Amino acid sequence: MELSVQLHMDQERVDRALEDYASQWPDHGPLREAMTYSLMAGGKRIRPVLTLAVCRLFGGQVETALPFACGLEMVHTYSLIHDDLPCMDDDDFRRGKPTSHKVYGQATAVLAGDALLTAAFSVLASAPLPSEQICRGVSVLAQAAGPAGMVGGQILDLLGEGKTLREEDVVTIEALKTGCMIEAAARLGAIAAGSTPEEEEAAATYARKVGLAFQIRDDVLDVLGDAGELGKPIGSDQTRQKSTFVALKGLEACEEWVDTLTKQAIQCLEPFQNKEFLCALAQFLADRTK
């Protein structure tokens, strides 16, 4: 099946499930509306799609992985809501729409993010899987989202603004801030499929390579991208005086690095059958313009 067809099918599958979960949230003032506004604001759904694809790679049923995929996307959405706040990145647009705090105010935006984060783990716990796999999935996502992962990367990113960082420092920040959640997406798919430890590690290594390439590509797009296509302003990294891969290595070196990482990611899947979609997905993310 072509990448675009399978990608669209998985994106729609995730969207339908997210809409179903959102319809069950209690209607306390503007909270549910604010949660749903950001959760259903679009986006490529790359993380949940990766969860489903890895589950499929190892012979699992995507229906069993869907709660893991949706919970992961809820955590990702919460992080975007909080990142956009004036006390953080102070962004007015996300995915071409006004950010949550611009529509609902800062207090409701904070609570919408809090609610999505906590609801996510309830969704993971509802997965039709043995308790051992559910516990492992909850642990993987909590580790990736917390101080040892995304939140840790965010504070290091804030502390690095206005400073000239070394390449290894920027790699560490992005591995925590972005890479951990992409790796978690792959691990969750492997866990849902009941894969072996060796299979899970292969998927995780693939995801780490893809995650770093994804962030380098993001840095390139922040310089060369089109704001209309990206759905957010470009040049924001330079405005906030962030040390980026582009600032450290230049555009040409970054493009070469993305190509190398993508080839390495694809190589990680060499031992497995039915890897075509994940190989094509890695290349698609490397070549993206938005």
CSV table of N, CA, C and O in Angstrom, one decimal, residues 19-129:
chain,number,residue,atom,x,y,z
A,19,GLU,N,-11.8,11.8,18.7
A,19,GLU,CA,-13.1,12.4,18.8
A,19,GLU,C,-14.0,11.7,19.8
A,19,GLU,O,-14.8,12.3,20.5
A,20,ASP,N,-13.9,10.3,19.7
A,20,ASP,CA,-14.7,9.5,20.6
A,20,ASP,C,-14.3,9.7,22.1
A,20,ASP,O,-15.2,9.9,23.0
A,21,TYR,N,-13.0,9.8,22.4
A,21,TYR,CA,-12.6,10.0,23.7
A,21,TYR,C,-13.0,11.4,24.2
A,21,TYR,O,-13.5,11.6,25.3
A,22,ALA,N,-12.9,12.4,23.3
A,22,ALA,CA,-13.3,13.8,23.7
A,22,ALA,C,-14.8,13.9,24.0
A,22,ALA,O,-15.1,14.7,24.9
A,23,SER,N,-15.6,13.2,23.3
A,23,SER,CA,-17.0,13.2,23.5
A,23,SER,C,-17.4,12.7,24.9
A,23,SER,O,-18.5,13.1,25.4
A,24,GLN,N,-16.6,12.0,25.5
A,24,GLN,CA,-16.9,11.4,26.9
A,24,GLN,C,-16.4,12.3,28.0
A,24,GLN,O,-16.7,12.0,29.2
A,25,TRP,N,-15.6,13.4,27.7
A,25,TRP,CA,-15.2,14.3,28.8
A,25,TRP,C,-16.3,15.1,29.3
A,25,TRP,O,-17.2,15.5,28.6
A,26,PRO,N,-16.4,15.3,30.6
A,26,PRO,CA,-17.4,16.2,31.2
A,26,PRO,C,-17.4,17.6,30.7
A,26,PRO,O,-16.3,18.1,30.4
A,27,ASP,N,-18.5,18.2,30.6
A,27,ASP,CA,-18.7,19.5,30.1
A,27,ASP,C,-18.6,20.6,31.2
A,27,ASP,O,-19.6,21.2,31.5
A,28,HIS,N,-17.4,20.8,31.7
A,28,HIS,CA,-17.2,21.8,32.8
A,28,HIS,C,-16.8,23.1,32.1
A,28,HIS,O,-15.6,23.3,31.8
A,29,GLY,N,-17.8,24.0,32.0
A,29,GLY,CA,-17.5,25.3,31.4
A,29,GLY,C,-16.8,25.2,30.0
A,29,GLY,O,-17.2,24.3,29.2
A,30,PRO,N,-15.7,25.9,29.8
A,30,PRO,CA,-15.0,25.9,28.5
A,30,PRO,C,-13.9,24.8,28.4
A,30,PRO,O,-13.2,24.7,27.4
A,31,LEU,N,-13.8,24.0,29.5
A,31,LEU,CA,-12.6,23.1,29.5
A,31,LEU,C,-12.6,22.0,28.4
A,31,LEU,O,-11.7,21.9,27.7
A,32,ARG,N,-13.8,21.3,28.2
A,32,ARG,CA,-13.8,20.3,27.2
A,32,ARG,C,-13.6,20.9,25.8
A,32,ARG,O,-12.9,20.4,25.0
A,33,GLU,N,-14.2,22.1,25.6
A,33,GLU,CA,-14.1,22.7,24.3
A,33,GLU,C,-12.6,23.1,24.1
A,33,GLU,O,-12.1,23.0,22.9
A,34,ALA,N,-11.9,23.6,25.1
A,34,ALA,CA,-10.5,24.0,24.9
A,34,ALA,C,-9.7,22.8,24.7
A,34,ALA,O,-8.7,22.8,23.9
A,35,MET,N,-9.9,21.7,25.4
A,35,MET,CA,-9.2,20.5,25.2
A,35,MET,C,-9.3,20.0,23.8
A,35,MET,O,-8.4,19.6,23.1
A,36,THR,N,-10.6,20.0,23.3
A,36,THR,CA,-10.9,19.4,22.0
A,36,THR,C,-10.4,20.4,20.9
A,36,THR,O,-9.9,19.9,19.8
A,37,TYR,N,-10.4,21.7,21.1
A,37,TYR,CA,-10.0,22.6,20.1
A,37,TYR,C,-8.5,22.3,19.8
A,37,TYR,O,-8.2,22.3,18.6
A,38,SER,N,-7.7,22.1,20.7
A,38,SER,CA,-6.2,21.9,20.4
A,38,SER,C,-6.0,20.5,20.0
A,38,SER,O,-5.2,20.2,19.0
A,39,LEU,N,-6.7,19.5,20.5
A,39,LEU,CA,-6.5,18.1,20.2
A,39,LEU,C,-6.9,17.8,18.7
A,39,LEU,O,-6.3,17.0,18.0
A,40,MET,N,-7.9,18.5,18.3
A,40,MET,CA,-8.5,18.3,16.9
A,40,MET,C,-8.1,19.4,15.9
A,40,MET,O,-8.8,19.6,14.9
A,41,ALA,N,-7.0,20.1,16.2
A,41,ALA,CA,-6.7,21.3,15.4
A,41,ALA,C,-5.9,20.9,14.2
A,41,ALA,O,-5.4,21.8,13.4
A,42,GLY,N,-5.8,19.6,13.9
A,42,GLY,CA,-5.0,19.2,12.7
A,42,GLY,C,-3.7,18.6,13.1
A,42,GLY,O,-3.5,18.1,14.2
A,43,GLY,N,-2.7,18.7,12.2
A,43,GLY,CA,-1.4,18.1,12.5
A,43,GLY,C,-1.3,16.8,11.8
A,43,GLY,O,-2.3,16.2,11.3
A,44,LYS,N,-0.1,16.3,11.7
A,44,LYS,CA,0.2,15.1,10.9
A,44,LYS,C,0.0,13.8,11.6
A,44,LYS,O,0.0,12.8,11.0
A,45,ARG,N,-0.2,13.9,12.9
A,45,ARG,CA,-0.4,12.7,13.8
A,45,ARG,C,0.7,11.7,13.6
A,45,ARG,O,0.5,10.5,13.7
A,46,ILE,N,2.0,12.2,13.4
A,46,ILE,CA,3.1,11.3,13.2
A,46,ILE,C,3.4,10.4,14.3
A,46,ILE,O,3.6,9.2,14.1
A,47,ARG,N,3.3,10.9,15.6
A,47,ARG,CA,3.6,10.0,16.7
A,47,ARG,C,2.6,8.8,16.8
A,47,ARG,O,3.0,7.7,17.0
A,48,PRO,N,1.3,9.1,16.8
A,48,PRO,CA,0.3,8.0,16.9
A,48,PRO,C,0.4,7.1,15.7
A,48,PRO,O,0.2,5.8,15.8
A,49,VAL,N,0.6,7.6,14.5
A,49,VAL,CA,0.8,6.8,13.3
A,49,VAL,C,2.0,5.9,13.5
A,49,VAL,O,1.9,4.7,13.1
A,50,LEU,N,3.0,6.4,14.1
A,50,LEU,CA,4.2,5.6,14.3
A,50,LEU,C,3.9,4.4,15.3
A,50,LEU,O,4.4,3.3,15.1
A,51,THR,N,3.1,4.7,16.3
A,51,THR,CA,2.7,3.6,17.2
A,51,THR,C,2.0,2.5,16.5
A,51,THR,O,2.3,1.3,16.7
A,52,LEU,N,1.0,2.9,15.7
A,52,LEU,CA,0.3,1.9,14.9
A,52,LEU,C,1.1,1.1,13.9
A,52,LEU,O,1.0,-0.1,13.8
A,53,ALA,N,2.0,1.9,13.3
A,53,ALA,CA,2.9,1.2,12.3
A,53,ALA,C,3.9,0.2,12.9
A,53,ALA,O,4.1,-0.9,12.3
A,54,VAL,N,4.4,0.5,14.0
A,54,VAL,CA,5.3,-0.4,14.7
A,54,VAL,C,4.6,-1.6,15.2
A,54,VAL,O,5.0,-2.8,15.1
A,55,CYS,N,3.4,-1.4,15.7
A,55,CYS,CA,2.6,-2.5,16.2
A,55,CYS,C,2.3,-3.4,15.0
A,55,CYS,O,2.4,-4.7,15.1
A,56,ARG,N,2.0,-2.9,13.8
A,56,ARG,CA,1.7,-3.6,12.6
A,56,ARG,C,3.0,-4.4,12.2
A,56,ARG,O,2.9,-5.5,11.7
A,57,LEU,N,4.1,-3.7,12.3
A,57,LEU,CA,5.4,-4.3,11.8
A,57,LEU,C,5.6,-5.6,12.6
A,57,LEU,O,6.1,-6.6,12.0
A,58,PHE,N,5.3,-5.7,13.9
A,58,PHE,CA,5.6,-6.8,14.7
A,58,PHE,C,4.4,-7.8,14.8
A,58,PHE,O,4.3,-8.6,15.7
A,59,GLY,N,3.4,-7.6,13.9
A,59,GLY,CA,2.3,-8.6,13.8
A,59,GLY,C,1.2,-8.3,14.8
A,59,GLY,O,0.3,-9.2,15.0
A,60,GLY,N,1.1,-7.2,15.4
A,60,GLY,CA,0.1,-6.9,16.4
A,60,GLY,C,-1.2,-6.3,15.7
A,60,GLY,O,-1.1,-6.0,14.5
A,61,GLN,N,-2.3,-6.2,16.4
A,61,GLN,CA,-3.5,-5.6,15.9
A,61,GLN,C,-3.6,-4.2,16.3
A,61,GLN,O,-3.5,-3.8,17.4
A,62,VAL,N,-3.8,-3.3,15.3
A,62,VAL,CA,-3.7,-1.9,15.5
A,62,VAL,C,-4.8,-1.4,16.5
A,62,VAL,O,-4.6,-0.4,17.2
A,63,GLU,N,-5.9,-2.1,16.6
A,63,GLU,CA,-7.0,-1.8,17.5
A,63,GLU,C,-6.5,-1.8,19.0
A,63,GLU,O,-6.9,-1.0,19.8
A,64,THR,N,-5.6,-2.7,19.3
A,64,THR,CA,-5.1,-2.8,20.6
A,64,THR,C,-4.1,-1.7,20.9
A,64,THR,O,-3.9,-1.4,22.1
A,65,ALA,N,-3.4,-1.2,19.9
A,65,ALA,CA,-2.5,-0.1,20.1
A,65,ALA,C,-3.1,1.2,20.1
A,65,ALA,O,-2.5,2.2,20.4
A,66,LEU,N,-4.4,1.3,19.6
A,66,LEU,CA,-5.0,2.6,19.4
A,66,LEU,C,-5.1,3.5,20.7
A,66,LEU,O,-4.8,4.7,20.7
A,67,PRO,N,-5.4,2.9,21.9
A,67,PRO,CA,-5.4,3.7,23.1
A,67,PRO,C,-4.0,4.2,23.4
A,67,PRO,O,-3.9,5.4,23.9
A,68,PHE,N,-3.0,3.4,23.2
A,68,PHE,CA,-1.6,3.9,23.4
A,68,PHE,C,-1.3,5.1,22.5
A,68,PHE,O,-0.8,6.1,22.9
A,69,ALA,N,-1.7,5.0,21.2
A,69,ALA,CA,-1.5,6.0,20.2
A,69,ALA,C,-2.2,7.3,20.6
A,69,ALA,O,-1.7,8.4,20.5
A,70,CYS,N,-3.5,7.2,21.0
A,70,CYS,CA,-4.3,8.3,21.4
A,70,CYS,C,-3.8,9.0,22.7
A,70,CYS,O,-3.7,10.2,22.7
A,71,GLY,N,-3.4,8.2,23.6
A,71,GLY,CA,-2.9,8.8,24.9
A,71,GLY,C,-1.6,9.6,24.6
A,71,GLY,O,-1.4,10.7,25.1
A,72,LEU,N,-0.7,9.0,23.8
A,72,LEU,CA,0.5,9.7,23.4
A,72,LEU,C,0.2,11.0,22.7
A,72,LEU,O,0.8,12.1,23.0
A,73,GLU,N,-0.8,11.1,21.8
A,73,GLU,CA,-1.1,12.3,21.1
A,73,GLU,C,-1.7,13.3,22.1
A,73,GLU,O,-1.5,14.5,21.9
A,74,MET,N,-2.4,12.9,23.1
A,74,MET,CA,-3.0,13.8,24.1
A,74,MET,C,-1.8,14.5,24.9
A,74,MET,O,-1.8,15.7,25.2
A,75,VAL,N,-0.8,13.7,25.2
A,75,VAL,CA,0.4,14.2,25.9
A,75,VAL,C,1.1,15.2,25.0
A,75,VAL,O,1.5,16.3,25.5
A,76,HIS,N,1.2,14.9,23.8
A,76,HIS,CA,1.9,15.8,22.8
A,76,HIS,C,1.1,17.1,22.7
A,76,HIS,O,1.7,18.2,22.7
A,77,THR,N,-0.2,17.0,22.6
A,77,THR,CA,-1.0,18.2,22.5
A,77,THR,C,-0.9,19.1,23.7
A,77,THR,O,-0.9,20.3,23.6
A,78,TYR,N,-1.0,18.4,24.9
A,78,TYR,CA,-0.8,19.2,26.1
A,78,TYR,C,0.5,20.0,26.1
A,78,TYR,O,0.6,21.2,26.5
A,79,SER,N,1.6,19.4,25.6
A,79,SER,CA,2.9,20.0,25.6
A,79,SER,C,2.9,21.2,24.6
A,79,SER,O,3.5,22.3,24.9
A,80,LEU,N,2.2,21.1,23.5
A,80,LEU,CA,2.1,22.3,22.6
A,80,LEU,C,1.3,23.4,23.2
A,80,LEU,O,1.7,24.6,23.0
A,81,ILE,N,0.2,23.1,23.9
A,81,ILE,CA,-0.6,24.2,24.6
A,81,ILE,C,0.3,24.9,25.5
A,81,ILE,O,0.3,26.2,25.5
A,82,HIS,N,1.0,24.2,26.4
A,82,HIS,CA,1.9,24.9,27.4
A,82,HIS,C,3.1,25.6,26.7
A,82,HIS,O,3.5,26.7,27.2
A,83,ASP,N,3.7,25.0,25.7
A,83,ASP,CA,4.8,25.6,25.0
A,83,ASP,C,4.4,27.0,24.4
A,83,ASP,O,5.2,27.9,24.3
A,84,ASP,N,3.2,27.1,24.0
A,84,ASP,CA,2.7,28.3,23.3
A,84,ASP,C,2.4,29.5,24.3
A,84,ASP,O,2.2,30.6,23.8
A,85,LEU,N,2.3,29.2,25.5
A,85,LEU,CA,2.0,30.2,26.5
A,85,LEU,C,3.0,31.4,26.6
A,85,LEU,O,4.1,31.2,26.3
A,86,PRO,N,2.5,32.6,27.0
A,86,PRO,CA,3.4,33.7,27.0
A,86,PRO,C,4.6,33.5,27.9
A,86,PRO,O,5.7,34.0,27.7
A,87,CYS,N,4.5,32.7,29.0
A,87,CYS,CA,5.6,32.4,29.8
A,87,CYS,C,6.6,31.4,29.2
A,87,CYS,O,7.7,31.2,29.8
A,88,MET,N,6.3,30.8,28.1
A,88,MET,CA,7.2,29.9,27.4
A,88,MET,C,7.6,30.5,26.1
A,88,MET,O,8.4,31.4,26.1
A,89,ASP,N,7.1,29.9,25.0
A,89,ASP,CA,7.5,30.4,23.7
A,89,ASP,C,6.7,31.6,23.2
A,89,ASP,O,7.0,32.3,22.2
A,90,ASP,N,5.5,31.9,23.8
A,90,ASP,CA,4.7,33.0,23.5
A,90,ASP,C,4.3,33.1,22.0
A,90,ASP,O,4.6,34.1,21.3
A,91,ASP,N,3.7,32.0,21.5
A,91,ASP,CA,3.3,31.9,20.1
A,91,ASP,C,1.8,32.2,20.0
A,91,ASP,O,1.0,31.8,20.9
A,92,ASP,N,1.4,32.9,19.0
A,92,ASP,CA,0.0,33.2,18.7
A,92,ASP,C,-0.7,32.3,17.8
A,92,ASP,O,-1.9,32.2,17.8
A,93,PHE,N,0.0,31.5,17.0
A,93,PHE,CA,-0.6,30.5,16.1
A,93,PHE,C,0.1,29.2,16.2
A,93,PHE,O,1.3,29.0,16.4
A,94,ARG,N,-0.8,28.2,16.0
A,94,ARG,CA,-0.3,26.8,16.0
A,94,ARG,C,-1.2,26.1,14.9
A,94,ARG,O,-2.4,26.1,15.0
A,95,ARG,N,-0.5,25.4,14.0
A,95,ARG,CA,-1.2,24.7,12.9
A,95,ARG,C,-2.2,25.6,12.2
A,95,ARG,O,-3.3,25.2,11.8
A,96,GLY,N,-1.8,26.9,12.0
A,96,GLY,CA,-2.6,27.8,11.2
A,96,GLY,C,-3.8,28.4,12.0
A,96,GLY,O,-4.6,29.1,11.4
A,97,LYS,N,-3.9,28.1,13.2
A,97,LYS,CA,-5.0,28.6,14.0
A,97,LYS,C,-4.5,29.3,15.3
A,97,LYS,O,-3.4,29.0,15.7
A,98,PRO,N,-5.3,30.2,15.8
A,98,PRO,CA,-4.9,30.9,17.1
A,98,PRO,C,-4.6,29.9,18.2
A,98,PRO,O,-5.3,28.9,18.3
A,99,THR,N,-3.6,30.1,18.9
A,99,THR,CA,-3.2,29.2,20.0
A,99,THR,C,-4.3,29.2,21.1
A,99,THR,O,-5.1,30.1,21.2
A,100,SER,N,-4.3,28.1,21.9
A,100,SER,CA,-5.3,27.9,22.9
A,100,SER,C,-5.5,29.2,23.8
A,100,SER,O,-6.6,29.6,24.1
A,101,HIS,N,-4.4,29.7,24.3
A,101,HIS,CA,-4.5,30.8,25.3
A,101,HIS,C,-5.1,32.1,24.6
A,101,HIS,O,-5.6,33.0,25.3
A,102,LYS,N,-4.9,32.2,23.3
A,102,LYS,CA,-5.4,33.3,22.5
A,102,LYS,C,-7.0,33.2,22.4
A,102,LYS,O,-7.7,34.2,22.3
A,103,VAL,N,-7.4,32.0,22.4
A,103,VAL,CA,-8.9,31.8,22.2
A,103,VAL,C,-9.6,31.7,23.6
A,103,VAL,O,-10.7,32.3,23.8
A,104,TYR,N,-9.0,31.0,24.5
A,104,TYR,CA,-9.7,30.7,25.8
A,104,TYR,C,-9.1,31.4,27.0
A,104,TYR,O,-9.6,31.3,28.1
A,105,GLY,N,-8.0,32.1,26.8
A,105,GLY,CA,-7.3,32.7,28.0
A,105,GLY,C,-6.2,31.8,28.6
A,105,GLY,O,-6.3,30.6,28.4
A,106,GLN,N,-5.3,32.4,29.3
A,106,GLN,CA,-4.2,31.6,29.8
A,106,GLN,C,-4.6,30.6,30.8
A,106,GLN,O,-4.1,29.4,30.8
A,107,ALA,N,-5.5,30.9,31.7
A,107,ALA,CA,-5.9,30.0,32.8
A,107,ALA,C,-6.5,28.8,32.2
A,107,ALA,O,-6.2,27.6,32.6
A,108,THR,N,-7.5,28.9,31.3
A,108,THR,CA,-8.1,27.8,30.7
A,108,THR,C,-7.2,27.0,29.9
A,108,THR,O,-7.2,25.7,29.8
A,109,ALA,N,-6.2,27.6,29.2
A,109,ALA,CA,-5.2,26.9,28.4
A,109,ALA,C,-4.4,26.0,29.3
A,109,ALA,O,-4.1,24.9,28.9
A,110,VAL,N,-3.9,26.6,30.4
A,110,VAL,CA,-3.1,25.8,31.3
A,110,VAL,C,-3.9,24.5,31.8
A,110,VAL,O,-3.4,23.4,31.8
A,111,LEU,N,-5.2,24.8,32.2
A,111,LEU,CA,-6.0,23.7,32.7
A,111,LEU,C,-6.3,22.6,31.6
A,111,LEU,O,-6.4,21.4,31.8
A,112,ALA,N,-6.5,23.1,30.3
A,112,ALA,CA,-6.8,22.2,29.2
A,112,ALA,C,-5.5,21.3,29.0
A,112,ALA,O,-5.7,20.1,28.8
A,113,GLY,N,-4.3,21.9,29.1
A,113,GLY,CA,-3.1,21.1,29.0
A,113,GLY,C,-3.0,20.1,30.1
A,113,GLY,O,-2.7,18.9,29.9
A,114,ASP,N,-3.3,20.5,31.4
A,114,ASP,CA,-3.3,19.6,32.5
A,114,ASP,C,-4.2,18.5,32.3
A,114,ASP,O,-3.9,17.3,32.6
A,115,ALA,N,-5.4,18.8,31.9
A,115,ALA,CA,-6.5,17.8,31.7
A,115,ALA,C,-6.1,16.8,30.6
A,115,ALA,O,-6.4,15.6,30.8
A,116,LEU,N,-5.5,17.2,29.5
A,116,LEU,CA,-5.1,16.3,28.5
A,116,LEU,C,-4.0,15.4,29.0
A,116,LEU,O,-4.0,14.2,28.7
A,117,LEU,N,-3.1,15.9,29.7
A,117,LEU,CA,-2.0,15.1,30.3
A,117,LEU,C,-2.5,14.0,31.2
A,117,LEU,O,-2.1,12.8,31.0
A,118,THR,N,-3.4,14.3,32.1
A,118,THR,CA,-3.9,13.3,33.0
A,118,THR,C,-4.9,12.3,32.3
A,118,THR,O,-4.9,11.1,32.6
A,119,ALA,N,-5.7,12.9,31.4
A,119,ALA,CA,-6.7,12.0,30.7
A,119,ALA,C,-5.9,11.0,29.8
A,119,ALA,O,-6.4,9.8,29.6
A,120,ALA,N,-4.7,11.3,29.4
A,120,ALA,CA,-4.0,10.4,28.5
A,120,ALA,C,-3.7,9.1,29.2
A,120,ALA,O,-3.8,8.0,28.6
A,121,PHE,N,-3.4,9.2,30.5
A,121,PHE,CA,-3.0,7.9,31.2
A,121,PHE,C,-4.2,7.1,31.5
A,121,PHE,O,-4.1,5.8,31.6
A,122,SER,N,-5.4,7.7,31.6
A,122,SER,CA,-6.6,6.9,31.7
A,122,SER,C,-6.9,6.2,30.4
A,122,SER,O,-7.3,5.0,30.4
A,123,VAL,N,-6.6,6.9,29.3
A,123,VAL,CA,-6.8,6.2,28.0
A,123,VAL,C,-5.8,5.0,27.8
A,123,VAL,O,-6.2,4.0,27.4
A,124,LEU,N,-4.6,5.2,28.2
A,124,LEU,CA,-3.6,4.1,28.1
A,124,LEU,C,-4.1,2.9,29.0
A,124,LEU,O,-4.0,1.7,28.5
A,125,ALA,N,-4.6,3.2,30.2
A,125,ALA,CA,-5.1,2.1,31.1
A,125,ALA,C,-6.3,1.4,30.5
A,125,ALA,O,-6.5,0.2,31.0
A,126,SER,N,-7.0,2.0,29.5
A,126,SER,CA,-8.2,1.3,29.0
A,126,SER,C,-7.8,0.4,27.8
A,126,SER,O,-8.7,-0.2,27.2
A,127,ALA,N,-6.6,0.3,27.4
A,127,ALA,CA,-6.2,-0.5,26.3
A,127,ALA,C,-6.6,-2.0,26.5
A,127,ALA,O,-6.4,-2.5,27.6
A,128,PRO,N,-7.1,-2.7,25.5
A,128,PRO,CA,-7.4,-4.1,25.6
A,128,PRO,C,-6.2,-5.0,25.5
A,128,PRO,O,-6.1,-5.8,24.6
A,129,LEU,N,-5.4,-4.9,26.5
A,129,LEU,CA,-4.1,-5.6,26.6
A,129,LEU,C,-3.9,-6.2,27.9
A,129,LEU,O,-4.5,-5.7,28.9
